[in-house]
Short mmCIF file of C-alpha atoms and ligand atoms in Angstrom, two decimals:
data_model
loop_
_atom_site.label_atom_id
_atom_site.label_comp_id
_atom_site.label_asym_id
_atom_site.label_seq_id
_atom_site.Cartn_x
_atom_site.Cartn_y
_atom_site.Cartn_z
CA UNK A 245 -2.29 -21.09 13.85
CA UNK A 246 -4.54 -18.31 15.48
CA UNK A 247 -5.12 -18.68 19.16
CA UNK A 248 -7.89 -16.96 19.93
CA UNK A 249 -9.00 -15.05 22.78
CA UNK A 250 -12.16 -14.94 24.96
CA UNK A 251 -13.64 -11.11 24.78
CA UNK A 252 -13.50 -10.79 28.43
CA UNK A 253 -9.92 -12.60 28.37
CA UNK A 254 -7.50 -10.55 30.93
CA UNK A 255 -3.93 -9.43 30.14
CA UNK A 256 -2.63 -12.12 32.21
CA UNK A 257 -4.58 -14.74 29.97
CA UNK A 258 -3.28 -13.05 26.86
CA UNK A 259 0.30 -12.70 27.90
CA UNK A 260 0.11 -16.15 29.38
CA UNK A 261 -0.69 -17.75 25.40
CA UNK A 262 2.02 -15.65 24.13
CA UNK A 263 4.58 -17.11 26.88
CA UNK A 264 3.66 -20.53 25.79
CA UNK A 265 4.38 -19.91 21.92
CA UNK A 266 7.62 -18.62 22.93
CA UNK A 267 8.51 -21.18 24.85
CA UNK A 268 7.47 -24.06 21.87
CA UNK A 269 10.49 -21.46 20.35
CA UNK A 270 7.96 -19.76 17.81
CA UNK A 271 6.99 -16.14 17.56
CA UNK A 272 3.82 -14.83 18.82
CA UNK A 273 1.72 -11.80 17.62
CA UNK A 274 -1.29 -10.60 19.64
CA UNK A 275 -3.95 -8.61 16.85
CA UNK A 276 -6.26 -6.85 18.98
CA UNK A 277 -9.33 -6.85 17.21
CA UNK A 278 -12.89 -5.14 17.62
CA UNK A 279 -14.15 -7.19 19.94
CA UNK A 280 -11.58 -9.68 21.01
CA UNK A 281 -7.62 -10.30 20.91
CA UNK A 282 -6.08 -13.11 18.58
CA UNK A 283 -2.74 -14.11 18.75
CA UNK A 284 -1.07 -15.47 15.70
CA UNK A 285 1.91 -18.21 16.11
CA UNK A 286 4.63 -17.19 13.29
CA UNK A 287 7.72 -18.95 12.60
CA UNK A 288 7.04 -22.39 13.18
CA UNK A 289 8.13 -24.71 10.95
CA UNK A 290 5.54 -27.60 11.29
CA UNK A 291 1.88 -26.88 12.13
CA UNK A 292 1.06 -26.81 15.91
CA UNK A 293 -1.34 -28.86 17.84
CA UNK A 294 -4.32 -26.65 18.85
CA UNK A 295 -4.21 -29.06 21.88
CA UNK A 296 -1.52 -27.40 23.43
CA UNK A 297 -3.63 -23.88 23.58
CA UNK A 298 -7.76 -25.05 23.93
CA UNK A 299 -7.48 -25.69 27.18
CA UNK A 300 -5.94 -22.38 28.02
CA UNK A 301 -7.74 -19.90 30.79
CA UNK A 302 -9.29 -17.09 28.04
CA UNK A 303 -8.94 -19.61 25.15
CA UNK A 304 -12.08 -19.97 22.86
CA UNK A 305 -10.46 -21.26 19.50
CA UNK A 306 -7.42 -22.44 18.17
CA UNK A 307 -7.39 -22.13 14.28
CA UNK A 308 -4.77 -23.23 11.80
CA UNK A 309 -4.21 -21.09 9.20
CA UNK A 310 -3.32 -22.84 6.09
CA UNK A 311 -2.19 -19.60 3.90
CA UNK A 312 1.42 -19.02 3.74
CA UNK A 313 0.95 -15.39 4.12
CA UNK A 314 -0.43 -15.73 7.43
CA UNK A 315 -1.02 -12.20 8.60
CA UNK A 316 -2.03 -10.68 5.10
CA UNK A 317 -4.62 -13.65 4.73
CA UNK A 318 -8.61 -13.46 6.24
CA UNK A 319 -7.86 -16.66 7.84
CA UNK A 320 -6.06 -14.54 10.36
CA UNK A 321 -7.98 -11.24 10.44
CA UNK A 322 -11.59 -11.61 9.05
CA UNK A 323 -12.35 -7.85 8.89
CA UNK A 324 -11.31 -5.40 6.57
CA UNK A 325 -8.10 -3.32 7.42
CA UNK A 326 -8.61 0.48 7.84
CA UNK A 327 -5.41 2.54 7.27
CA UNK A 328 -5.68 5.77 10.00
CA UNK A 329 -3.37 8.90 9.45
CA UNK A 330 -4.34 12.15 11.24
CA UNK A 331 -7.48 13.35 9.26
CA UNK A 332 -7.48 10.28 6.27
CA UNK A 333 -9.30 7.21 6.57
CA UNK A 334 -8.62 4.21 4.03
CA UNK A 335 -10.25 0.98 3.59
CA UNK A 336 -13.29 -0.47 5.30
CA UNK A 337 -15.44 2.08 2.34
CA UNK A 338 -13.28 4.43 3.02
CA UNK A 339 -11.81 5.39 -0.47
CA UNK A 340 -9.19 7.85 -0.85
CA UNK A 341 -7.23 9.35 -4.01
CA UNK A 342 -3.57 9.83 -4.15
CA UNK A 343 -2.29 12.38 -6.96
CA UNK A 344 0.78 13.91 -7.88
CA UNK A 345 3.42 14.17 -10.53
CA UNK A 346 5.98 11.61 -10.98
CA UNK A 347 8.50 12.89 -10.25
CA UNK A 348 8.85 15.99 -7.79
CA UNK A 349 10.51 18.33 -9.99
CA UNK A 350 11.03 22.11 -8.21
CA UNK A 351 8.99 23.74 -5.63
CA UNK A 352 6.81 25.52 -8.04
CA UNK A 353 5.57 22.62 -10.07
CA UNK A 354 5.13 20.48 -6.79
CA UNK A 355 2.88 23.07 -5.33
CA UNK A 356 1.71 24.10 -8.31
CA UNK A 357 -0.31 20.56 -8.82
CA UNK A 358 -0.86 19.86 -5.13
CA UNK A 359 -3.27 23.07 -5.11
CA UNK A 360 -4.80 21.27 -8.40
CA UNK A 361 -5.35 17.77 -7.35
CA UNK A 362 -6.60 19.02 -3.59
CA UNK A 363 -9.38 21.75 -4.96
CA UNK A 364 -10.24 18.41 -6.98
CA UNK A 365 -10.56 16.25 -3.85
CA UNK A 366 -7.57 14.35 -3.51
CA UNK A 367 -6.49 13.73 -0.05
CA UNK A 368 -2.30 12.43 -0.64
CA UNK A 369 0.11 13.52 -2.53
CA UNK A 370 2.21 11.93 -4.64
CA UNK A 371 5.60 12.71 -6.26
CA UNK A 372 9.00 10.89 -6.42
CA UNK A 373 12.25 12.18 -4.80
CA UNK A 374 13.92 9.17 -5.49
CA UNK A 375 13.25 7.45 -8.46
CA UNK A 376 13.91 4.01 -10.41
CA UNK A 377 14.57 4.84 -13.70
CA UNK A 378 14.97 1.86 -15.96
CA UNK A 379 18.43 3.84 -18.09
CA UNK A 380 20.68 5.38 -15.49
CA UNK A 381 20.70 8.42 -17.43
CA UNK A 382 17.38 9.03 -17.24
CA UNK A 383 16.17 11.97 -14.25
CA UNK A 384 16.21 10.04 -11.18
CA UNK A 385 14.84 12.53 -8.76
CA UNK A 386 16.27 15.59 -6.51
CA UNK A 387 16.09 13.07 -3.74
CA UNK A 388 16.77 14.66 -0.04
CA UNK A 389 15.69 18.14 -1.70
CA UNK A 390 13.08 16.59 -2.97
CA UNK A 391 11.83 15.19 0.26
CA UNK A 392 12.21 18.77 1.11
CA UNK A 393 9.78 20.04 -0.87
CA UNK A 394 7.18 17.37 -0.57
CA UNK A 395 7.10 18.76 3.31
CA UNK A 396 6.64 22.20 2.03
CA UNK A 397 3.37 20.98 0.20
CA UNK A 398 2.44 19.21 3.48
CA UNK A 399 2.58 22.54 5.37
CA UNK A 400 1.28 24.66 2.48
CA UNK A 401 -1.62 22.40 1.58
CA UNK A 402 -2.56 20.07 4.15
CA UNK A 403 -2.47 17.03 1.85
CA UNK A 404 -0.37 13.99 3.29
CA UNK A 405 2.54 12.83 1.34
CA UNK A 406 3.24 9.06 -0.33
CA UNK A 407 6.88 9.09 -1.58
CA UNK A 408 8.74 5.76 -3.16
CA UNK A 409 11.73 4.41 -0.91
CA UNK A 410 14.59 2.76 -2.66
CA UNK A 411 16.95 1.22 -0.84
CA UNK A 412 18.00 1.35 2.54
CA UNK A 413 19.26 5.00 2.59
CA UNK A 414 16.14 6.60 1.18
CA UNK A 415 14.25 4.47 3.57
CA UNK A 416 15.65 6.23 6.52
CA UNK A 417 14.81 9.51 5.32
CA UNK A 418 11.38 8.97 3.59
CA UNK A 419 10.18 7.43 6.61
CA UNK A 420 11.14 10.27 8.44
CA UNK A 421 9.45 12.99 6.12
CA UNK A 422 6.56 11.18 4.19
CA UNK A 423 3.00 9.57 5.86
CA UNK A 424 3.40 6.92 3.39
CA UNK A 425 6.51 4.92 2.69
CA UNK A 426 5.73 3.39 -1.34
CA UNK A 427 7.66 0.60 -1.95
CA UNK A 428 7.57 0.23 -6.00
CA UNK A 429 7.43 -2.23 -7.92
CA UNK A 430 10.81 -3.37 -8.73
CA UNK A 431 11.16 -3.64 -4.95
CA UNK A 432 8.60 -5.70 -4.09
CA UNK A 433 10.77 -8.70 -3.66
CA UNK A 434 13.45 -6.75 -1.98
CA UNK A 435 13.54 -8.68 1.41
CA UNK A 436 15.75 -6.72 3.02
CA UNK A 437 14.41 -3.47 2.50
CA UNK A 438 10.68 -4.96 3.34
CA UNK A 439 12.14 -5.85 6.41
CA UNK A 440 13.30 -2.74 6.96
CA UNK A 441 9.85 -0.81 5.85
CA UNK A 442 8.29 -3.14 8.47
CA UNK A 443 10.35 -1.98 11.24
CA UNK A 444 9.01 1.53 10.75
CA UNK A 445 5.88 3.02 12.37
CA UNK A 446 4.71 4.59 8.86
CA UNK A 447 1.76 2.65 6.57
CA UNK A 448 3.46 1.32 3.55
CA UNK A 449 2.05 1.28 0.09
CA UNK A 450 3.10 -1.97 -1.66
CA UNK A 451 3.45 -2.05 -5.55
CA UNK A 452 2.73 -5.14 -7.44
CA UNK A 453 5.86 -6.33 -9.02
CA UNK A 454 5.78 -6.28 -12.71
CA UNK A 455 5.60 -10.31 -12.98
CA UNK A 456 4.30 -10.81 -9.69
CA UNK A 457 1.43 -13.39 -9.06
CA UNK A 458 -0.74 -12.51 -6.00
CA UNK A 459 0.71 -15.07 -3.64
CA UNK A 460 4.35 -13.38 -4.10
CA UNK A 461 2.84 -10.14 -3.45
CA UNK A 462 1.21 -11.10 -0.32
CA UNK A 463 4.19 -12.95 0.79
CA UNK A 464 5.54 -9.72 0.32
CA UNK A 465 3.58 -7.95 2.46
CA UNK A 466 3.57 -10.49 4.88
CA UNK A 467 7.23 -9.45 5.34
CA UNK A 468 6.39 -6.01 6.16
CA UNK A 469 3.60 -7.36 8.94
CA UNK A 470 5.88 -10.18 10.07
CA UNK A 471 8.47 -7.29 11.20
CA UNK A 472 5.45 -5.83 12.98
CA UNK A 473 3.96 -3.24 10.52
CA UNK A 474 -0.01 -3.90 9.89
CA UNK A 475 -0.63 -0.77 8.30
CA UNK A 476 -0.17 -2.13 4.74
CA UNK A 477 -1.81 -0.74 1.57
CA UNK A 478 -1.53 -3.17 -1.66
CA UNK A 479 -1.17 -1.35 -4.93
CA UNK A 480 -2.04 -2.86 -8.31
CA UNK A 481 -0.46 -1.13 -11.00
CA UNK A 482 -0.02 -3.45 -13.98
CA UNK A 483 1.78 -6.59 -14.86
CA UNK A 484 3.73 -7.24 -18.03
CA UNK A 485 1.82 -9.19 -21.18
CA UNK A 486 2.82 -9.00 -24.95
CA UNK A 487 0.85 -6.46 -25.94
CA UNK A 488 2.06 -2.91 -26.97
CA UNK A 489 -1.14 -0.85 -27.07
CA UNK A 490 -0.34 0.10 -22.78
CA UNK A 491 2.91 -0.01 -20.90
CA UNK A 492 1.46 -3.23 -18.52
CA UNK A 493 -2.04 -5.57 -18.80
CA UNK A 494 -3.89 -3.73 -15.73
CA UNK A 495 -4.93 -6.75 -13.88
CA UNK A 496 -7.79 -5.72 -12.63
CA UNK A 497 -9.03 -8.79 -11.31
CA UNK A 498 -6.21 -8.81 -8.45
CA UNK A 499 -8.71 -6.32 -6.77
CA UNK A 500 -11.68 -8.82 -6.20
CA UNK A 501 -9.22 -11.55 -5.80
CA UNK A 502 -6.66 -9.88 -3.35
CA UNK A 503 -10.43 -8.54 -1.20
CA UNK A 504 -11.12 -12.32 -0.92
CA UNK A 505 -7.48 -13.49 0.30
CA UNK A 506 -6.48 -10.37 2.17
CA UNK A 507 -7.82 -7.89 4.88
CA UNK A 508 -5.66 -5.23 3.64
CA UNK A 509 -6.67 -1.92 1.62
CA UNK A 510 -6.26 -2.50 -2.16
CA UNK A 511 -5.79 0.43 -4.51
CA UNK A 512 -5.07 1.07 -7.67
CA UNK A 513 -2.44 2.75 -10.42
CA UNK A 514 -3.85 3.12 -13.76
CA UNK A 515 -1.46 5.84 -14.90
CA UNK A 516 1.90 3.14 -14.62
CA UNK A 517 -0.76 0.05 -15.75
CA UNK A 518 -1.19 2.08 -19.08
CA UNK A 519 1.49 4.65 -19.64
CA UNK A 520 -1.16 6.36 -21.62
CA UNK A 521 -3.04 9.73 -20.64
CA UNK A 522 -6.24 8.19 -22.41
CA UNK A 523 -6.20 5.25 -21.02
CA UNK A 524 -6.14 6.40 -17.54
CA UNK A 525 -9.18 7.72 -16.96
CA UNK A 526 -11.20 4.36 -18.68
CA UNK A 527 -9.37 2.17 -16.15
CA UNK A 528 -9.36 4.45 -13.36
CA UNK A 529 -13.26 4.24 -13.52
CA UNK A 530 -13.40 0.15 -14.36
CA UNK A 531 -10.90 -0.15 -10.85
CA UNK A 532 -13.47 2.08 -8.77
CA UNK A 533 -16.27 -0.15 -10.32
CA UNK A 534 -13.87 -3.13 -9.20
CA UNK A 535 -14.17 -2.14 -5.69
CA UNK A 536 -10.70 -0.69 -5.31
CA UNK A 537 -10.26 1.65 -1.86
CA UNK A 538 -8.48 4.42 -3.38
CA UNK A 539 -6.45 5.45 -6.65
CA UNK A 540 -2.79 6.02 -7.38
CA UNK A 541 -2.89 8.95 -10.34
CA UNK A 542 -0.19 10.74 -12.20
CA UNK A 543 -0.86 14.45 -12.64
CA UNK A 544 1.15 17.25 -13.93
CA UNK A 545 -0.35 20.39 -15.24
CA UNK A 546 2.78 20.65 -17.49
CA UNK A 547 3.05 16.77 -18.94
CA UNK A 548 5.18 17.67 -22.10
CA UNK A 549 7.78 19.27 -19.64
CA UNK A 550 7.52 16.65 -17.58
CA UNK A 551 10.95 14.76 -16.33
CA UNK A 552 9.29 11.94 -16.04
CA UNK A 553 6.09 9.92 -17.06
CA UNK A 554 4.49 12.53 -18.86
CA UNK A 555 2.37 10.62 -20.91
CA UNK A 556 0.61 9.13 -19.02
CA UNK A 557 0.12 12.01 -16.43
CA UNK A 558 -3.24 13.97 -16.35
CA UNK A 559 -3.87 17.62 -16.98
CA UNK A 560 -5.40 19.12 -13.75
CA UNK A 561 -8.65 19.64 -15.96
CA UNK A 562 -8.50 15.91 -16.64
CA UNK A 563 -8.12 14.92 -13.12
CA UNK A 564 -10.99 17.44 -12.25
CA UNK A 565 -13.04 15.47 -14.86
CA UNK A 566 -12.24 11.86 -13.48
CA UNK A 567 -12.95 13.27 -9.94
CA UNK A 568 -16.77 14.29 -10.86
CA UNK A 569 -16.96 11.03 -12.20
CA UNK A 570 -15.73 8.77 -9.38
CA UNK A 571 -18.10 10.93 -7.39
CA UNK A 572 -21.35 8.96 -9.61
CA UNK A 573 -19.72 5.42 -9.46
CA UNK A 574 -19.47 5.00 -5.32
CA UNK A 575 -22.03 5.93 -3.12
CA UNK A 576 -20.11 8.23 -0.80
CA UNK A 577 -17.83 9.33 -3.34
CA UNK A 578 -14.03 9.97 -2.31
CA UNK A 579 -14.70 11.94 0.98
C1 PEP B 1858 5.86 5.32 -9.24
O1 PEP B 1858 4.74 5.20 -8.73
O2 PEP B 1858 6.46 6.40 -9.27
C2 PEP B 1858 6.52 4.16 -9.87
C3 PEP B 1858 7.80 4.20 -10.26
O3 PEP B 1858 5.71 3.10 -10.03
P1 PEP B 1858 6.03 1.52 -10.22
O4 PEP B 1858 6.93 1.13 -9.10
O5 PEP B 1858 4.66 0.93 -10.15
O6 PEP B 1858 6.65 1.39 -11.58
MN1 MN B 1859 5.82 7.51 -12.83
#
């Protein structure tokens, strides 16, 4: 259920609506809005009778919400969700492109494709200090050195940094160095370190899970919101199918589908979707014509040294190209 407010509805009212819930022994969540407040009842195990709150001082409507991701659904929140870090705006047209290697791999190949991908116009960057590598002898990232380094191409480039945490550990200190905590997806149905994500005051990029259908992956991100963290950003990056010409199916339908369910930013990863360097830069320009808000890109300007991922990452001239292009299929570009 979503109580909500009258625009000129004081504190007092507000805080009054939220005393109620918690005395019916649910949770409440005010979401200011732009013009009015709405508070959202969570954790109550039957539906509530908008009875109890209608005839509340600052009341105008009680709605129920019949999603089970309650705070990731537009029942709850009808306008789009804008992601704000100092000097990036994402969502609500705002698209932005995230691009990086894999892996962060030394100090000179970091920086080395940071300069690249930002003289191109991307505005994050991406690289992995921790990374989930399907053998457990594969390279698996320098990890706190790594997180190291990705602040060094913060300082030296002004780009903001998305880095993947994977367990509880790396949480603590990705959350503490990166803008954007990326939860990938063989986490995306780890509970425990969602809960832990949502705790922290940094925007999280969500991966699909490989054989995820979109109502896990909201529920998903409903745990992140549900621990108090609305600054979610869902990433599409391929589900599993029996074909062997790409690494994953790109489901690129989950854009249009998760903009009609969900308020939150949805962006795209064609580089782990195809695990081919020619098939990124088809898809990345069929997403952006799917009305993604931003793209997830793999880009090293050394791919057959790479550690990781290499086919499938970009040469900077590549990325340059794709750029240009993006730059004809939106109106506005990615500025
Ligand atoms: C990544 O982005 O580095 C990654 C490992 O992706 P995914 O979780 O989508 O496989
Ligand atoms: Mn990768």
């Amino acid at each position: 259920m979503l109580v909500v407010m009258d625009k000129d509805a004081t504190q007092a009212q507000i805080e009054a609506v939220v005393h109620k819930i918690e005395s019916l022994g649910f949770t409440a969540q005010p979401m200011p809005g732009g013009e009015r407040v709405a508070v959202a009842i969570l954790r109550n195990p039957r539906p509530v009778d908008p009875a109890l709150f209608i005839d509340m001082p600052g009341v105008i409507q009680a709605i129920p919400v019949s999603r089970p991701y309650k705070l990731v659904s537009r029942e709850m929140k009808r306008e789009d969700t804008m992601i704000t870090l100092p000097g990036l705006e994402l969502g609500r047209g705002h698209f932005v492109v995230m691009a990086g290697p894999c892996a962060v791999e030394n100090e000179v190949q970091a920086l080395t494709i940071a300069h690249r991908v930002k003289a191109a116009g991307a505005r994050v960057f991406r690289g992995g200090a921790y990374k989930p590598r399907t053998s457990p002898y594969s390279y698996q990232g320098l990890g706190k050195a790594g997180l190291e380094i990705l602040k060094k191409v913060r300082e030296e480039t002004g780009l903001l940094i998305v880095t993947e945490a994977m367990d509880q550990e790396s949480l603590r200190l990705v959350a503490d160095s990166a803008d954007i905590i990326q939860i990938g997806a063989r986490n995306m149905q780890n509970f425990s370190l969602l809960r832990c994500a949502g705790r922290t005051k940094k925007p999280v990029l969500l991966k699909r899970g490989m054989y995820a259908t979109l109502e896990e992956w909201f529920m998903a991100a409903e745990y992140l919101m549900a621990e108090g963290n609305p600054q979610v950003i869902l990433c599409e990056r391929g589900v599993r199918s029996f074909g062997e010409h790409a690494r994953n199916l790109l489901d690129l339908a989950a854009v249009p589908a998760a903009r009609r369910e969900s308020h939150l930013p949805i962006i795209v990863d064609p580089s782990h979707a195809t695990g081919r360097r020619d098939l990124v830069p088809p898809l990345a320009r069929a997403a952006v014509t799917a009305g993604c808000d931003g793209l997830l890109l793999e880009v090293h300007h050394q791919p057959e040294k790479a550690m990781s991922d290499g086919a499938q990452s970009l040469y900077p001239d590549q990325f340059d190209q794709l750029m240009a292009e993006i730059q004809t299929l939106r109106p506005g570009g990615w500025k």
